[in-house]
Every structure is written in C-alpha cells, then in structure tokens.
Amino acid sequence: MNQFIRILDMAMTYGTSAGWVISSLLNVLPNVFCLSAPMAFQIAILLTLTSMSEHGELIALRAAGFSFKEIIRPLLFCAIILTVILFVMQNWLTPRSYKRLLDRRSEARSKITKVNLEPKTFLNLGEWDLYLESLDEDTDIARQIHLIKRDDKGALSTKVNAASGKVILSNTAIGLQLEDGQMQRLDEKDPSSFIAANFDEYIMSISLLKEQYRRLRVGEMSTTKLLRRMRQMPLDAETINEYRTEISMRNVLAFSPLVLLFVSCPIGFSFGKRTNKGWGMLCSVIIIFTFYLLMTLGLSLGKKYGWLAYPGPWIPIVVGIFAAKYLWKKRLNI
C-alpha cells in the first residue's frame, strides 16, 4: 500500500497519464508478490492444519494409516513449485520490473509539471517564464506574449515579446509561432549590454522535460549482472558487501517456503480438536516475525562485515532448519 500511495501521489504531483499509473502499479506487483508469497504460504499451512485438527481430520488420516510424510507431500510439492517461481523472479524478473518502475518515476520527475495555459498569469517552465495577455482556446491564438529566460544565477538573459502568436501545447514541449515581436539577449562578450532584434515571424519550442541523472540501484540489477559487475569493475568494499548481501537475500526469500513448511507442519500436527484457527494465526505471526527479524539481522551483519556478506542473510534458513529438526523430533517421539 505504501508503494501504491507513492505512485498515486507522484501521478497527482507531476500530472502523469493513466497509462503511467497502470504501468507503475504492474511493475510493483512482482516485488509485492516475492515479499508476500512466503508469508501467505506459511499462514495457509498453519490455518489449514489447524482447521483439519479442529475437525478431527488429521486424527482420521493417521488412523487410516497415513504417515506425516504422506500428509505433507502435497504441501511439499506446492513449496517446491513456489520456491522455483520465487528463485526465477527474485534473481531476474523482479529486478527488471523494479528497473522499469524507477525509469517510469524518473520519466515523471523529468517533466516540469502539469501545464495549464492561463491568460494573465506567469507560467514557470524551468528556465523560461511565459506570460499571455489573452488566449483563444479554440484556435490557440494568443495576444501579447512575453517570454523571459534566466541563467543559473537567476539573472535575466533573454527576453522575447510578441504582439500575437499561436501556442501549441504537447506532453513534452510548448511550441510557439510568434509574430511581430522583438528579442533581447544578453551579450556574452559584454554582460552589461543586450543584443536586440525585431522579427516578423519567429518559431521556437520550450521543452517541458529536464535532464535527470539516476544512480543505478542494487535492487534493479539482476543477480547475473551483480556478479558480472563484481568481477569486471573496481568496486569498493562497501559496494561489494551490498551486492553480496542482496544476492543472498534474494535466494533466502526464494528458499523460505521450504523452511517455513518444515517448521510449520510439526506445530500444526500438535494442535488438538479444541484448538481454533486463532492459534494458527498467532503461531504464523510469531514465525514470520522471527524469520524476517533474523534476515534483517543477517543483512546488517553482512553489510558491516565482509566475511558475513554471503552467509549472513542465511541466518533464518539455518535457524529454521535446526528448529524444524527439533520440532519434528519432538513430534515423532510423542
């Protein structure tokens, strides 16, 4: 929801089109899916097993001769499929969609603003200020057109006046067909004087786009690109640690459904008939919170200590394996 709000806020601020909003929302979805799918899968496991325990279905399956291994086989099959999907998305598809999202944001920011041509109002167009005394919206003919251009220090550098002209507005520029006017420009050789010229007709265009420099983020590069940059480019230690922890985090999220499955199943099998779904949800929240807390801890350690850059984010996976081993052992010994 935070991403959606930011996109809609940018759309209102920069006056983007509906196509821009839809495209940005679609590019957010892969990242949202990769973050939410492991949590949704884990909650689904515990709620399902809790419901089966509540209705006595697990007892019936065990009495019919089904082992725990046979009961969780369909869940394991789903976990493997989800892991494969997340592995591909996390390492290649999600960075690509995130890059497209950032490109769309940069595109929106490069536009000066949503332009509304209003008579008797100074309209700021970046380095130009435009004033129209009157404007016929049907013919786009304007009267008494004044243009002022300022330099980087805010000083007046160019001034254009015209008795009339046609103003054509597009998404990327304003086209002006000026008639019967004068242009004054600051003399580059002598900043204290202006060069003036009269014209019968003068055509000019004011771009509504401004140059944007965007630093390439780690999240928008695929895993193969990160590995290639580490091999081929002279990077500082901090950047290398960031690249390595990012690669590890992607694969930790990809393999998390398998670990969450083996941790959740023995807990779900331990519930009795009197257990309602609230306990399953509570256990899910605790497991998810612990998993992401350990992953955040691993990321912090990996970025701080180079030798932990790769193994650090795997802390929740390692802890999950030991926790699953302990829970299964305890469950099978009952």
Coordinates of C-alpha atoms in Angstrom, one line a residue:
M1 CA 0.0 0.0 0.0
N2 CA 2.9 2.3 0.7
Q3 CA 4.1 1.8 -2.9
F4 CA 0.7 2.4 -4.3
I5 CA 0.3 5.6 -2.3
R6 CA 3.6 6.9 -3.6
I7 CA 2.7 6.1 -7.2
L8 CA -0.6 7.9 -6.9
D9 CA 1.0 10.9 -5.1
M10 CA 3.5 11.2 -8.0
A11 CA 0.7 11.0 -10.5
M12 CA -1.1 13.9 -8.9
T13 CA 2.1 15.9 -8.4
Y14 CA 3.5 15.6 -11.9
G15 CA 0.3 15.2 -13.8
T16 CA 1.0 11.8 -15.3
S17 CA -1.3 9.8 -17.5
A18 CA -3.5 6.9 -16.5
G19 CA -1.2 4.6 -18.6
W20 CA 1.8 5.7 -16.4
V21 CA -0.1 4.8 -13.2
I22 CA -1.2 1.4 -14.6
S23 CA 2.3 0.6 -15.8
S24 CA 3.9 1.6 -12.5
L25 CA 1.4 -0.5 -10.5
L26 CA 2.1 -3.5 -12.7
N27 CA 5.8 -3.1 -12.2
V28 CA 5.3 -3.1 -8.4
L29 CA 3.4 -6.3 -8.3
P30 CA 6.4 -8.7 -8.8
N31 CA 8.2 -7.2 -5.8
V32 CA 5.0 -7.4 -3.7
F33 CA 4.5 -11.0 -4.7
C34 CA 8.0 -12.0 -3.7
L35 CA 7.7 -10.4 -0.3
S36 CA 4.1 -11.6 0.5
A37 CA 4.1 -15.1 -1.1
P38 CA 6.3 -16.9 1.6
M39 CA 4.2 -15.3 4.3
A40 CA 0.9 -16.2 2.6
F41 CA 2.1 -19.8 2.1
Q42 CA 3.1 -20.1 5.7
I43 CA -0.2 -18.8 7.0
A44 CA -2.1 -21.0 4.7
I45 CA -0.2 -24.1 6.0
L46 CA -0.9 -23.4 9.7
L47 CA -4.6 -22.4 9.1
T48 CA -5.2 -25.5 7.0
L49 CA -3.6 -27.8 9.6
T50 CA -5.4 -26.0 12.4
S51 CA -8.7 -26.4 10.6
M52 CA -8.0 -30.1 10.0
S53 CA -7.1 -30.7 13.6
E54 CA -10.2 -28.8 14.8
H55 CA -12.5 -31.1 12.7
G56 CA -10.6 -34.3 13.6
E57 CA -9.4 -34.8 10.0
L58 CA -5.7 -35.3 11.0
I59 CA -6.7 -38.0 13.5
A60 CA -8.8 -39.7 10.8
L61 CA -5.9 -39.6 8.4
R62 CA -3.5 -41.0 11.0
A63 CA -6.0 -43.7 11.9
A64 CA -6.3 -44.7 8.2
G65 CA -2.6 -45.4 8.1
F66 CA -1.3 -42.2 6.5
S67 CA 2.1 -41.1 7.8
F68 CA 3.1 -37.5 8.4
K69 CA 5.3 -37.7 5.3
E70 CA 2.3 -38.7 3.1
I71 CA 0.2 -36.0 4.6
I72 CA 2.6 -33.2 3.9
R73 CA 3.6 -34.4 0.4
P74 CA 1.1 -32.1 -1.4
L75 CA 2.3 -29.2 0.7
L76 CA 5.9 -30.1 -0.1
F77 CA 5.0 -30.2 -3.8
C78 CA 3.5 -26.7 -3.6
A79 CA 6.5 -25.4 -1.6
I80 CA 8.9 -26.7 -4.3
I81 CA 6.9 -25.0 -7.1
L82 CA 6.7 -21.7 -5.1
T83 CA 10.5 -21.9 -4.5
V84 CA 11.3 -22.3 -8.2
I85 CA 9.0 -19.4 -9.1
L86 CA 10.5 -17.2 -6.4
F87 CA 14.0 -18.1 -7.4
V88 CA 13.5 -17.0 -11.0
M89 CA 11.5 -13.9 -10.1
Q90 CA 13.9 -12.8 -7.3
N91 CA 17.1 -13.2 -9.3
W92 CA 15.9 -11.9 -12.7
L93 CA 12.3 -10.8 -13.2
T94 CA 11.7 -8.7 -10.1
P95 CA 14.9 -6.6 -10.7
R96 CA 13.8 -6.0 -14.2
S97 CA 10.4 -4.8 -13.2
Y98 CA 11.9 -2.7 -10.5
K99 CA 14.2 -1.0 -13.0
R100 CA 11.2 -0.2 -15.2
L101 CA 9.4 1.3 -12.2
L102 CA 12.4 3.5 -11.4
D103 CA 12.6 4.5 -15.1
R104 CA 8.9 5.5 -15.1
R105 CA 9.4 7.5 -11.9
S106 CA 12.4 9.3 -13.4
E107 CA 10.4 10.0 -16.5
A108 CA 7.6 11.6 -14.4
R109 CA 10.1 13.7 -12.5
S110 CA 11.8 14.9 -15.7
K111 CA 8.6 16.6 -16.7
I112 CA 8.4 20.1 -15.3
T113 CA 4.8 20.0 -14.2
K114 CA 1.3 19.6 -15.5
V115 CA 1.0 22.7 -17.6
N116 CA -2.2 24.7 -17.8
L117 CA -2.1 27.7 -20.1
E118 CA -3.9 30.5 -18.3
P119 CA -4.0 34.1 -19.6
K120 CA -2.6 37.0 -17.4
T121 CA -0.6 34.5 -15.4
F122 CA 3.2 34.0 -15.3
L123 CA 3.8 30.3 -16.0
N124 CA 7.2 28.9 -14.9
L125 CA 8.6 26.5 -17.5
G126 CA 12.0 25.7 -16.0
E127 CA 14.4 28.3 -17.3
W128 CA 11.6 30.2 -19.1
D129 CA 8.7 32.3 -17.7
L130 CA 5.7 32.6 -20.1
Y131 CA 3.0 35.3 -19.9
L132 CA -0.1 35.5 -22.2
E133 CA -2.4 38.5 -22.1
S134 CA -5.2 36.5 -23.8
L135 CA -5.7 33.1 -25.3
D136 CA -8.3 31.7 -27.6
E137 CA -8.6 28.0 -26.6
D138 CA -10.4 27.1 -29.9
T139 CA -7.7 28.5 -32.2
D140 CA -4.7 28.6 -29.8
I141 CA -4.1 32.2 -30.8
A142 CA -2.6 34.3 -28.1
R143 CA -2.1 38.1 -27.7
Q144 CA 0.7 40.0 -26.1
I145 CA 3.1 37.1 -25.5
H146 CA 6.1 37.7 -23.2
L147 CA 8.9 35.2 -22.6
I148 CA 11.7 35.7 -20.0
K149 CA 14.7 33.4 -19.7
R150 CA 17.0 33.4 -16.7
D151 CA 20.5 32.0 -16.2
D152 CA 21.7 29.6 -13.4
K153 CA 22.1 32.6 -11.0
G154 CA 18.5 33.9 -11.7
A155 CA 19.7 36.9 -13.7
L156 CA 17.7 37.9 -16.9
S157 CA 19.5 36.6 -20.0
T158 CA 16.9 36.6 -22.8
K159 CA 13.6 38.3 -23.3
V160 CA 11.1 37.8 -26.2
N161 CA 8.0 39.9 -26.8
A162 CA 5.4 39.4 -29.5
A163 CA 2.1 41.1 -30.4
S164 CA 0.5 37.8 -31.2
G165 CA 1.2 34.1 -32.0
K166 CA 0.0 30.6 -31.8
V167 CA 0.7 28.4 -28.7
I168 CA 0.7 24.7 -29.2
L169 CA 0.9 22.5 -26.1
S170 CA 2.0 18.9 -26.1
N171 CA 3.1 16.4 -23.4
T172 CA 6.8 17.2 -23.9
A173 CA 7.0 20.8 -25.2
I174 CA 5.3 24.1 -25.9
G175 CA 5.6 25.2 -29.5
L176 CA 5.3 29.0 -30.2
Q177 CA 4.7 30.6 -33.6
L178 CA 5.3 34.3 -32.7
E179 CA 4.5 37.3 -35.0
D180 CA 5.6 40.9 -34.9
G181 CA 7.9 41.0 -32.0
Q182 CA 11.3 41.7 -30.5
M183 CA 14.0 39.5 -28.9
Q184 CA 16.7 40.8 -26.5
R185 CA 19.6 38.7 -25.5
L186 CA 22.5 39.3 -23.1
D187 CA 25.7 39.9 -24.9
E188 CA 28.1 37.1 -23.9
K189 CA 31.2 39.3 -24.6
D190 CA 29.8 42.3 -22.7
P191 CA 27.4 41.2 -19.9
S192 CA 26.4 44.8 -19.3
S193 CA 24.7 45.2 -22.7
F194 CA 21.9 43.4 -24.6
I195 CA 21.6 42.4 -28.3
A196 CA 18.2 43.3 -29.7
A197 CA 16.5 42.2 -32.9
N198 CA 13.0 42.7 -34.4
F199 CA 11.2 39.9 -36.2
D200 CA 8.0 39.5 -38.3
E201 CA 7.8 35.7 -37.5
Y202 CA 9.7 33.6 -35.1
I203 CA 9.2 29.9 -34.2
M204 CA 10.6 28.4 -31.0
S205 CA 10.0 25.5 -28.7
I206 CA 10.2 25.2 -25.0
S207 CA 10.9 21.7 -23.7
L208 CA 8.8 20.5 -20.7
L209 CA 11.4 17.9 -19.9
K210 CA 14.5 18.4 -17.8
E211 CA 17.6 16.2 -17.6
Q212 CA 17.6 13.6 -14.9
Y213 CA 20.6 11.7 -13.6
R214 CA 19.6 8.5 -11.8
R215 CA 22.1 6.4 -9.9
L216 CA 21.8 2.7 -10.6
R217 CA 20.3 0.9 -7.6
V218 CA 21.2 -2.6 -6.4
G219 CA 17.6 -3.8 -6.5
E220 CA 17.2 -3.1 -10.2
M221 CA 20.2 -5.2 -11.3
S222 CA 19.8 -9.0 -11.9
T223 CA 21.9 -11.4 -10.0
T224 CA 24.0 -12.2 -13.0
K225 CA 24.6 -8.5 -13.6
L226 CA 25.7 -8.1 -9.9
L227 CA 28.1 -11.0 -10.2
R228 CA 29.5 -9.6 -13.5
R229 CA 30.0 -6.2 -12.1
M230 CA 31.9 -7.6 -9.1
R231 CA 34.2 -9.5 -11.5
Q232 CA 34.8 -6.7 -14.0
M233 CA 34.5 -3.4 -12.1
P234 CA 36.8 -2.0 -9.4
L235 CA 34.3 -1.6 -6.6
D236 CA 34.9 -0.5 -3.0
A237 CA 34.4 -3.0 -0.1
E238 CA 31.1 -1.4 1.0
T239 CA 29.6 -1.8 -2.5
I240 CA 30.8 -5.4 -2.8
N241 CA 29.2 -6.2 0.6
E242 CA 26.0 -4.7 -0.5
Y243 CA 26.0 -6.7 -3.8
R244 CA 26.7 -10.0 -1.9
T245 CA 24.0 -9.5 0.7
E246 CA 21.5 -8.6 -2.0
I247 CA 22.2 -11.8 -3.8
S248 CA 22.0 -13.9 -0.6
M249 CA 18.7 -12.2 0.5
R250 CA 17.1 -13.0 -2.9
N251 CA 17.9 -16.6 -2.5
V252 CA 16.9 -16.7 1.1
L253 CA 13.4 -15.4 0.2
A254 CA 13.3 -18.0 -2.6
F255 CA 14.0 -21.0 -0.4
S256 CA 12.0 -19.7 2.6
P257 CA 8.8 -21.6 1.7
L258 CA 10.6 -24.9 2.2
V259 CA 11.9 -23.9 5.6
L260 CA 8.6 -22.4 6.7
L261 CA 6.9 -25.6 5.6
F262 CA 9.0 -27.9 7.8
V263 CA 8.8 -25.5 10.7
S264 CA 5.0 -25.1 10.5
C265 CA 3.9 -28.7 9.9
P266 CA 5.0 -30.2 13.3
I267 CA 3.4 -27.2 15.0
G268 CA 0.2 -27.8 13.1
F269 CA 0.2 -31.5 13.8
S270 CA 0.5 -30.8 17.5
F271 CA -2.9 -28.9 17.7
G272 CA -5.8 -30.8 19.1
K273 CA -9.5 -30.8 18.5
R274 CA -10.1 -27.9 20.8
T275 CA -7.6 -25.6 19.0
N276 CA -9.2 -22.9 16.9
K277 CA -7.7 -21.0 13.9
G278 CA -6.7 -18.1 16.1
W279 CA -3.8 -20.2 17.5
G280 CA -2.7 -21.0 14.0
M281 CA -2.7 -17.3 13.0
L282 CA -0.8 -16.4 16.2
C283 CA 1.9 -19.0 15.5
S284 CA 2.1 -17.8 11.9
V285 CA 2.7 -14.2 13.1
I286 CA 5.4 -15.3 15.5
I287 CA 7.2 -17.5 12.9
I288 CA 7.1 -14.8 10.2
F289 CA 8.2 -12.1 12.6
T290 CA 11.1 -14.2 13.8
F291 CA 12.1 -15.1 10.2
Y292 CA 12.3 -11.6 8.9
L293 CA 13.9 -10.3 12.1
L294 CA 16.7 -12.8 11.7
M295 CA 17.0 -12.0 8.0
T296 CA 17.3 -8.3 8.8
L297 CA 20.0 -9.1 11.4
G298 CA 21.8 -11.1 8.8
L299 CA 21.7 -8.3 6.3
S300 CA 23.0 -5.8 8.8
L301 CA 25.9 -8.1 9.7
G302 CA 26.7 -8.9 6.1
K303 CA 26.9 -5.2 5.1
K304 CA 29.1 -4.5 8.1
Y305 CA 31.4 -7.4 7.9
G306 CA 32.7 -8.6 4.5
W307 CA 33.2 -12.2 5.5
L308 CA 29.5 -12.4 6.5
A309 CA 28.2 -10.8 3.3
Y310 CA 27.2 -14.1 1.7
P311 CA 26.4 -16.3 4.8
G312 CA 24.8 -13.5 7.0
P313 CA 21.4 -13.3 5.3
W314 CA 21.1 -17.1 5.6
I315 CA 20.7 -17.0 9.4
P316 CA 16.9 -17.5 9.3
I317 CA 17.4 -20.5 7.0
V318 CA 19.9 -22.1 9.3
V319 CA 17.9 -21.4 12.4
G320 CA 14.8 -22.7 10.7
I321 CA 16.5 -26.0 9.8
F322 CA 17.5 -26.6 13.4
A323 CA 14.1 -25.5 14.7
A324 CA 12.4 -27.9 12.2
K325 CA 14.7 -30.7 13.2
Y326 CA 13.9 -30.2 16.9
L327 CA 10.1 -29.8 16.3
W328 CA 9.9 -33.0 14.2
K329 CA 11.9 -34.9 16.6
K330 CA 9.7 -33.8 19.4
R331 CA 6.6 -34.6 17.4
L332 CA 7.6 -38.0 16.3
N333 CA 8.6 -39.0 19.9
I334 CA 5.2 -38.2 21.2

